[in-house]
PDB file of C-alpha atoms in Angstrom:
ATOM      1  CA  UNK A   1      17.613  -7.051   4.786  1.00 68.00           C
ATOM      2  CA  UNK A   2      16.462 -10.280   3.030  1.00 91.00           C
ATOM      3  CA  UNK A   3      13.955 -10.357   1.153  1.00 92.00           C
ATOM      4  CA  UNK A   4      12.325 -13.132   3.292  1.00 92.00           C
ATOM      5  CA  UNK A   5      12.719 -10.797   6.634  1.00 94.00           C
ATOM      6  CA  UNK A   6      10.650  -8.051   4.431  1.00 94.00           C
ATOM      7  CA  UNK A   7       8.373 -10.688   3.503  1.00 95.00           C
ATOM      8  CA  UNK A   8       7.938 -11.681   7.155  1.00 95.00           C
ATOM      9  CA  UNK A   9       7.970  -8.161   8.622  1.00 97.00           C
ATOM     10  CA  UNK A  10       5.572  -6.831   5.824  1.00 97.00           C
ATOM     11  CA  UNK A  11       2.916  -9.842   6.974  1.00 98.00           C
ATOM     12  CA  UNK A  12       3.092  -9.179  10.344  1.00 98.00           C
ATOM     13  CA  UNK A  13       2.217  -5.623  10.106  1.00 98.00           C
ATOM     14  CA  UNK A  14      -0.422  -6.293   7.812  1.00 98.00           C
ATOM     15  CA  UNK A  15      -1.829  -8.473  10.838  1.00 98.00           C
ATOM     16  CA  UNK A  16      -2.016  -5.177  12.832  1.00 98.00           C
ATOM     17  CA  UNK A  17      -2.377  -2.113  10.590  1.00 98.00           C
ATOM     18  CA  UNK A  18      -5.231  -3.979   8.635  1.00 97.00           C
ATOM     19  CA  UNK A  19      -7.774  -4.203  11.592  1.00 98.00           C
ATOM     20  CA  UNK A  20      -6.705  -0.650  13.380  1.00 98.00           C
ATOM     21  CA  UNK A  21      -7.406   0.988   9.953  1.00 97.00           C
ATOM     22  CA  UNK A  22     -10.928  -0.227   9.649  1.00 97.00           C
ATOM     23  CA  UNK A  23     -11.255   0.917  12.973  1.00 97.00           C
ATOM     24  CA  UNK A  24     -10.096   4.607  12.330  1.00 96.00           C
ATOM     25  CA  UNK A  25     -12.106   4.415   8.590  1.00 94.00           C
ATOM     26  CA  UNK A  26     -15.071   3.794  11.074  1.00 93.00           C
ATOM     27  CA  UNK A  27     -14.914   5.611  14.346  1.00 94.00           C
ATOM     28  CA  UNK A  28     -13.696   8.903  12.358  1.00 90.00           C
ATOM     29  CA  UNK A  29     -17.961   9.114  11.281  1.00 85.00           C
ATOM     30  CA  UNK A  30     -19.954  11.851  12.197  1.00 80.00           C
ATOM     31  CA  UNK A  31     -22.682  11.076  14.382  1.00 79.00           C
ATOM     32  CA  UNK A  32     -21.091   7.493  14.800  1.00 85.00           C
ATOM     33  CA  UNK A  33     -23.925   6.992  17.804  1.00 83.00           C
ATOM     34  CA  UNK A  34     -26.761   7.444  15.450  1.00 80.00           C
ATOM     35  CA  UNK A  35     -27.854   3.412  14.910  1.00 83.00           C
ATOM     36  CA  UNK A  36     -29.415   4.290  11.081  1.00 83.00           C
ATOM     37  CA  UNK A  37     -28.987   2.801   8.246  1.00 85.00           C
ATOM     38  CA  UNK A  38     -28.276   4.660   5.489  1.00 85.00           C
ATOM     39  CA  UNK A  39     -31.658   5.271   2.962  1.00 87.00           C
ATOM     40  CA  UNK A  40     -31.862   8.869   2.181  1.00 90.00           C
ATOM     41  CA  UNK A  41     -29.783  11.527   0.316  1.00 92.00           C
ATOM     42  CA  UNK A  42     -30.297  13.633   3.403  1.00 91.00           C
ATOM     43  CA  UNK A  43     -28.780  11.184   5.375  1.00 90.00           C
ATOM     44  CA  UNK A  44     -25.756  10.678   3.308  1.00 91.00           C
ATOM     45  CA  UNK A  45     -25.425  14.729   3.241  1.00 92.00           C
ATOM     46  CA  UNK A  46     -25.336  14.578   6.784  1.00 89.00           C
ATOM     47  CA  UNK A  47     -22.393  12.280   7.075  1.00 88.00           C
ATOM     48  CA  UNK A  48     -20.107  13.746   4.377  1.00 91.00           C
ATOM     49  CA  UNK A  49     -20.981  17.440   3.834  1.00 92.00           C
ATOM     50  CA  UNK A  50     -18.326  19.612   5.294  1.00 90.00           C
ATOM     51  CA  UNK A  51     -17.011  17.080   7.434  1.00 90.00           C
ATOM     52  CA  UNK A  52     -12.867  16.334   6.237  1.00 90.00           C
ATOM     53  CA  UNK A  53     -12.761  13.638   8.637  1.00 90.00           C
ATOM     54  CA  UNK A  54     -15.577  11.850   7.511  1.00 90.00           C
ATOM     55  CA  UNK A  55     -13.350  11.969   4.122  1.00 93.00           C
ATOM     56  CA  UNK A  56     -10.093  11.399   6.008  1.00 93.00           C
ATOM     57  CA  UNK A  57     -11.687   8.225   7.917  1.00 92.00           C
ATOM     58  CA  UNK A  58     -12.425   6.776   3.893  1.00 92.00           C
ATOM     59  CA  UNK A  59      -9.450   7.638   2.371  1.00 94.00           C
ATOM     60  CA  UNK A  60      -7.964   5.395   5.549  1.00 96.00           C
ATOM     61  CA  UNK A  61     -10.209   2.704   4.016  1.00 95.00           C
ATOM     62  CA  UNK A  62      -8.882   3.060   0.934  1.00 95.00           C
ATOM     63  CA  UNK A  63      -5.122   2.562   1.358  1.00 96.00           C
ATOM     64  CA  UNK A  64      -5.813  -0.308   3.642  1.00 97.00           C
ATOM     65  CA  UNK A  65      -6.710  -2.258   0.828  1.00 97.00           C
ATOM     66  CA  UNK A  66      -3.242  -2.756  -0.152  1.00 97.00           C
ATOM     67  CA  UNK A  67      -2.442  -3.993   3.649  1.00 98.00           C
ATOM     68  CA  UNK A  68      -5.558  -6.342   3.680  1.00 98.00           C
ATOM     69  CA  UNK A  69      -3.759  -8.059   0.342  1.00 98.00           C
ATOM     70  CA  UNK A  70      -0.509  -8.120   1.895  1.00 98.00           C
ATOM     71  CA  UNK A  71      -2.473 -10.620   4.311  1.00 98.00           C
ATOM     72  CA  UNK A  72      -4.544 -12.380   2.758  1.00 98.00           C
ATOM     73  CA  UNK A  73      -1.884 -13.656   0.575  1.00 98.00           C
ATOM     74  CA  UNK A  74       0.553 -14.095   3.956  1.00 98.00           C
ATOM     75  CA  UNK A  75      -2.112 -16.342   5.242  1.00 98.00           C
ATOM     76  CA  UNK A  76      -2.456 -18.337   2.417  1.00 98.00           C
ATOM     77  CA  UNK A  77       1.812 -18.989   2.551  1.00 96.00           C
ATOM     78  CA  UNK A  78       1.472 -19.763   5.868  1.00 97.00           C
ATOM     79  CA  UNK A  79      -1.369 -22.433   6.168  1.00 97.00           C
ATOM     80  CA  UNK A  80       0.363 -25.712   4.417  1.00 96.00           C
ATOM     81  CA  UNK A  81      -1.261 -27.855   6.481  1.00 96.00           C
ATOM     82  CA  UNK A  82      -4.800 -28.793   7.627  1.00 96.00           C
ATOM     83  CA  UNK A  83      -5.871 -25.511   6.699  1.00 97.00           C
ATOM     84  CA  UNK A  84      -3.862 -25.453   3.621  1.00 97.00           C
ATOM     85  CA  UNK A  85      -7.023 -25.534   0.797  1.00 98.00           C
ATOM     86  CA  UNK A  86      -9.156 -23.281   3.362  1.00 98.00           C
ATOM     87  CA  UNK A  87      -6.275 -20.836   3.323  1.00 98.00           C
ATOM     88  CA  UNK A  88      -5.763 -20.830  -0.554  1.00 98.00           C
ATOM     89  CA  UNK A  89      -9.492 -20.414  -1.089  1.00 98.00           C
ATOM     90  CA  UNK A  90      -9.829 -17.876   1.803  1.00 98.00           C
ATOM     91  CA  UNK A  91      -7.122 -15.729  -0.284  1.00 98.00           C
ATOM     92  CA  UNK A  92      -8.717 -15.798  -3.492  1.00 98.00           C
ATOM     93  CA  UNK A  93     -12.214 -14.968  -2.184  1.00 98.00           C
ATOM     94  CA  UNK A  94     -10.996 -12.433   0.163  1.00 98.00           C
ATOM     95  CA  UNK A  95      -8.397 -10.589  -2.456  1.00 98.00           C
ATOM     96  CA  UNK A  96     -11.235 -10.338  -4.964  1.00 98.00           C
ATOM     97  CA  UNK A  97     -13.354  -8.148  -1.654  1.00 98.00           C
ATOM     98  CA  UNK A  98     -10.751  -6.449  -1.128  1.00 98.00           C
ATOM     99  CA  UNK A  99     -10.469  -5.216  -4.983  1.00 97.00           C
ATOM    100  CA  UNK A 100     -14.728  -4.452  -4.512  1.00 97.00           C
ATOM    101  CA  UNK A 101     -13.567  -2.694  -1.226  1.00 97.00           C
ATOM    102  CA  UNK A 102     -11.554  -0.065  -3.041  1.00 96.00           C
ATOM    103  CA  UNK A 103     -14.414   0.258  -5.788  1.00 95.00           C
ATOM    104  CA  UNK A 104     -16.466   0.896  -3.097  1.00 94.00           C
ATOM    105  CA  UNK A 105     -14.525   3.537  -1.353  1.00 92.00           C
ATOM    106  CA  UNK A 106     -13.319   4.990  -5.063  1.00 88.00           C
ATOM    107  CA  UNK A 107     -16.792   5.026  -6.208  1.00 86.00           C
ATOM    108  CA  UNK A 108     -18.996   5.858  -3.000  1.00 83.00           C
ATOM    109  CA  UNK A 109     -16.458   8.042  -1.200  1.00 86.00           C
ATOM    110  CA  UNK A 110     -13.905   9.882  -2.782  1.00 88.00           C
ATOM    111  CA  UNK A 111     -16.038  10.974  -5.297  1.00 90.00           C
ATOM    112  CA  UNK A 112     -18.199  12.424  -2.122  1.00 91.00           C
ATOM    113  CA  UNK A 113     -15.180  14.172  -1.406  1.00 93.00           C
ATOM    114  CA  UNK A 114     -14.932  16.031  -4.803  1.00 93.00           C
ATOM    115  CA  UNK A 115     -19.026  17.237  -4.400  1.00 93.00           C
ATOM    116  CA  UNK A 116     -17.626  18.571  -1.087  1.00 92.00           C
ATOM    117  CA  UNK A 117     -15.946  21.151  -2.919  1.00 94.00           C
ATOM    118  CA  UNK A 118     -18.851  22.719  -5.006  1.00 94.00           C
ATOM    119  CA  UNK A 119     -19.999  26.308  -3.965  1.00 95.00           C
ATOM    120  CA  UNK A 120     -23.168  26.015  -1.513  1.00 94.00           C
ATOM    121  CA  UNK A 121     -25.952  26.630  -4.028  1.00 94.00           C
ATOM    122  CA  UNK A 122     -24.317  24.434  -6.731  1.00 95.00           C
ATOM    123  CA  UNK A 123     -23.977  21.768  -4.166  1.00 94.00           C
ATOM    124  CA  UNK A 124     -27.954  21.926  -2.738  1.00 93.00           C
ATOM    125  CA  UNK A 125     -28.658  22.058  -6.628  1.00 93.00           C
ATOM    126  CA  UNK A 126     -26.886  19.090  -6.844  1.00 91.00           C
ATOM    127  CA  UNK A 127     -28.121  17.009  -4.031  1.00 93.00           C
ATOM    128  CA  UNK A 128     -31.251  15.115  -5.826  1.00 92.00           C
ATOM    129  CA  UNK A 129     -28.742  13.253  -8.219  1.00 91.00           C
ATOM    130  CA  UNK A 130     -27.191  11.207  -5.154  1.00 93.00           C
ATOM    131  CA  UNK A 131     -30.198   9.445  -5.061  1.00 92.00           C
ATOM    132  CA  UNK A 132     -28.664   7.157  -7.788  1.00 93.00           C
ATOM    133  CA  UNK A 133     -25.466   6.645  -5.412  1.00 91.00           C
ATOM    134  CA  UNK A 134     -27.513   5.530  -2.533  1.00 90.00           C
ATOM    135  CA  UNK A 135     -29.563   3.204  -4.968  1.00 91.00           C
ATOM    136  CA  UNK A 136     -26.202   2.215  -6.286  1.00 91.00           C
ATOM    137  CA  UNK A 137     -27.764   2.204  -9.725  1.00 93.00           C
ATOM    138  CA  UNK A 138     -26.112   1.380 -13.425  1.00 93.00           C
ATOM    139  CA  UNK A 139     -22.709  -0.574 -12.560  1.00 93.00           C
ATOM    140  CA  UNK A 140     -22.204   0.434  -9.106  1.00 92.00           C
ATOM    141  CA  UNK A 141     -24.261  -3.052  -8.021  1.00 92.00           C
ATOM    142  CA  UNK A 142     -20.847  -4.816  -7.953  1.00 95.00           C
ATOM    143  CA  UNK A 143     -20.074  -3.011  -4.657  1.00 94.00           C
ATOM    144  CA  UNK A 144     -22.500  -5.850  -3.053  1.00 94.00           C
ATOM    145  CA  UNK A 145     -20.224  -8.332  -3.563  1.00 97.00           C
ATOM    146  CA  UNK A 146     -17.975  -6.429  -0.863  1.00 96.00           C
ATOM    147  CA  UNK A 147     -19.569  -9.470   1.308  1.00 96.00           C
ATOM    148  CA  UNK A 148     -16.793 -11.630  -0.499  1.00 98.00           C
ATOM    149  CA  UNK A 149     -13.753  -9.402   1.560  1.00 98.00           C
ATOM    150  CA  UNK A 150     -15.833 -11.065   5.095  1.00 98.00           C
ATOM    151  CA  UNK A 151     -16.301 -14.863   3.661  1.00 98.00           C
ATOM    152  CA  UNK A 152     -12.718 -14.682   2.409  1.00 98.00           C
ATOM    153  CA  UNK A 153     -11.650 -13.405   6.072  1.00 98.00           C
ATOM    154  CA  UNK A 154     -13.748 -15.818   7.833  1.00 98.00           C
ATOM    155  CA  UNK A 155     -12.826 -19.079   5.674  1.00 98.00           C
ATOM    156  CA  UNK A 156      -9.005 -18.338   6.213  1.00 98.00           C
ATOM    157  CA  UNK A 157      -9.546 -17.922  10.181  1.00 98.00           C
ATOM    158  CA  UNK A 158     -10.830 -21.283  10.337  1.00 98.00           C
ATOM    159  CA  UNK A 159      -7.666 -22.812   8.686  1.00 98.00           C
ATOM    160  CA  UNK A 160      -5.346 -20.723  11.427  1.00 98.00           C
ATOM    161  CA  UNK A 161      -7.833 -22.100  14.020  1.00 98.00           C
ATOM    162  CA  UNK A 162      -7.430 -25.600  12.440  1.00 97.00           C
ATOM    163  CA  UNK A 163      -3.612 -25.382  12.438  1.00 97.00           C
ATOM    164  CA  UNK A 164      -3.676 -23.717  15.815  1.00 97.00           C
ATOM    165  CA  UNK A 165      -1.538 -20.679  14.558  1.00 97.00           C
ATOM    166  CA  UNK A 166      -4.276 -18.790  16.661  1.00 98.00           C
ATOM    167  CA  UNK A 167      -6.173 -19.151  19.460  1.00 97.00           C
ATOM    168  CA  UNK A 168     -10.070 -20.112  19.464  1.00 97.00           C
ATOM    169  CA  UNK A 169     -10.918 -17.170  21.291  1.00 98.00           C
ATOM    170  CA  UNK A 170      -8.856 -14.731  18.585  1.00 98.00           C
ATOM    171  CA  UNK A 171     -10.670 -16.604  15.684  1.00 98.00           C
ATOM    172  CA  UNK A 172     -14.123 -16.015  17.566  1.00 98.00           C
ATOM    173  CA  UNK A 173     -13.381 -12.163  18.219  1.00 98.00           C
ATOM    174  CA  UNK A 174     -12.313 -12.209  14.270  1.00 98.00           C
ATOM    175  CA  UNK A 175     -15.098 -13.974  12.706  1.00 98.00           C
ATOM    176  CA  UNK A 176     -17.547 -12.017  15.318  1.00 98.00           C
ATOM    177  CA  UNK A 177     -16.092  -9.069  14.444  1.00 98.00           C
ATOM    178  CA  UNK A 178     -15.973  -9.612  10.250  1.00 98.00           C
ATOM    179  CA  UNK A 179     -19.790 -10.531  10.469  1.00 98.00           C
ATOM    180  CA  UNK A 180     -20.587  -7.090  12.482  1.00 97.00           C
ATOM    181  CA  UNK A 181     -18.982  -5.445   9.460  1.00 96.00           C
ATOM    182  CA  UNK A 182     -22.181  -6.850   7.343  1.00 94.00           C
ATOM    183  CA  UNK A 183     -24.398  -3.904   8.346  1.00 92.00           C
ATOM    184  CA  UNK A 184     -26.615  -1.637   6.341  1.00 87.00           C
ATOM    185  CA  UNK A 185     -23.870   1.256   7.243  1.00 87.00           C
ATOM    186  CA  UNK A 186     -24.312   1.847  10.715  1.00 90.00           C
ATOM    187  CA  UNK A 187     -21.171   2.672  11.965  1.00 91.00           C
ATOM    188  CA  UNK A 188     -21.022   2.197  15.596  1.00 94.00           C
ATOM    189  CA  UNK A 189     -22.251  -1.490  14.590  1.00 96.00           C
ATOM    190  CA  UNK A 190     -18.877  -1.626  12.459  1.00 95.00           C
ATOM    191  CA  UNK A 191     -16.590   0.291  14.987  1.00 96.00           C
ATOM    192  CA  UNK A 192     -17.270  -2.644  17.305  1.00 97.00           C
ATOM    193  CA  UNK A 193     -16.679  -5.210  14.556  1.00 98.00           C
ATOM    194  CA  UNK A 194     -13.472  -3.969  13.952  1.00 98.00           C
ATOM    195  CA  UNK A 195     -12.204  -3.195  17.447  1.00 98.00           C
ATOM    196  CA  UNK A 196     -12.962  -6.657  18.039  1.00 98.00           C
ATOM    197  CA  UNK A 197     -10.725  -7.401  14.911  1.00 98.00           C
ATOM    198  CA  UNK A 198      -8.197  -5.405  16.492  1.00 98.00           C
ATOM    199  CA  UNK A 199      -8.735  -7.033  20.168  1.00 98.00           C
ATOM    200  CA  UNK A 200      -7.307 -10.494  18.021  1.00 98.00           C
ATOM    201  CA  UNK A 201      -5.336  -9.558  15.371  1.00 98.00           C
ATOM    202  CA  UNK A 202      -2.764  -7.132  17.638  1.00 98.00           C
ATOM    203  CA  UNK A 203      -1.427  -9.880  19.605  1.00 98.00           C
ATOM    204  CA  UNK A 204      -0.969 -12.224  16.740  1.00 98.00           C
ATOM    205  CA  UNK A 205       0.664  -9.524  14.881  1.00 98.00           C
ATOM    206  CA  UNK A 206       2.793  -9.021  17.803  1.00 97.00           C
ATOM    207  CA  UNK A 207       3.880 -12.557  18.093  1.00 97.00           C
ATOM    208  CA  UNK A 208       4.623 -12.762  14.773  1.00 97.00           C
ATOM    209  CA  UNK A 209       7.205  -9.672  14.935  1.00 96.00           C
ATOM    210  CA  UNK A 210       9.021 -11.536  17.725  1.00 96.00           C
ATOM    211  CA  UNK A 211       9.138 -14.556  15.550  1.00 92.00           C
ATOM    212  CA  UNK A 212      10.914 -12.839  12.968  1.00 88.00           C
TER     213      UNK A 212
END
């Protein structure tokens, strides 16, 4: 296969797999139809104690980061037009979110996974110090610039709207969906943000397979 087909193929699935594993990272929550934010250690114990697929759903997360570069940078080949500059920019902003996005999940949620396995009274002994993750405190402020994966995402859908690669109504669902994803960690708010992702970005990947 030439290199150019992989090149091709590998964007196009990156159009699909990137939405649909957001979507699994989020619906794969425990209590996804619980609308609170997340403010307390109890809450946070809630989520992640004993639960694999709560761990599962982030390490999902994780190795979609990989996939959401494989776009970013196929949408910033393929605008050369009108949306040429939006597309470059888009990439650069977005690529750096998705590097915060796997801090995030590295910092925030695998390590959750290795507390899982602590013995029951060494693990309730334990519990007070996740205050600090929940305040993100010391270096783990840089995860707020996670916001840069959604302006990267947005600025790049208005340079396929602009050169028409996809429909308005695909670059609404997208945008709507990205900004949904800008939630104080209430998931059922970002399982709907990212099935709208995957309501647009499906059929575009799709096309784009046939094209090949």
């Amino acid at each position: 296969m030439k290199i150019e087909t992989i090149k091709k193929t590998g964007f196009a699935l990156s159009i699909i797999v990137y939405p649909l594993m957001l979507f699994i990272g989020f619906v794969t929550h425990p209590n996804l139809l619980a609308m609170e934010p997340l403010q307390t250690v109890e809450q946070l114990v809630n989520r992640f104690h004993n639960n694999t697929m709560y761990h599962i759903g982030h390490l999902v997360v994780t190795f979609a980061v990989p996939v959401i570069i494989i776009y970013f940078i196929g949408v910033m080949n393929l605008l050369q037009g009108k949306g040429k500059a939006l597309g470059f920019w888009g990439g650069v902003i977005g690529i750096f979110g998705a590097f915060i996005l796997a801090v995030d999940k590295g910092a925030l949620c695998l390590t959750m996974s290795a507390f899982d396995t602590l013995p029951e009274d060494q693990f309730t002994a334990f519990m007070p110090f996740l205050q600090v993750i929940i305040s993100k405190e010391g270096l783990l402020f840089i995860v707020w610039l996670l916001f840069a994966l959604i302006i990267g995402g947005i600025v790049q859908i208005i340079g396929l709207m602009k050169e028409k690669v996809i429909q308005k109504w695909q670059g609404i669902f997208i945008i709507v969906g990205l900004l949904l994803l800008l939630n104080p960690d209430i998931e059922l708010i970002s399982s709907i943000g990212s099935a709208l992702m995957c309501i647009a970005y499906i059929p575009w990947g799709i096309k784009e397979l046939r094209n090949i």
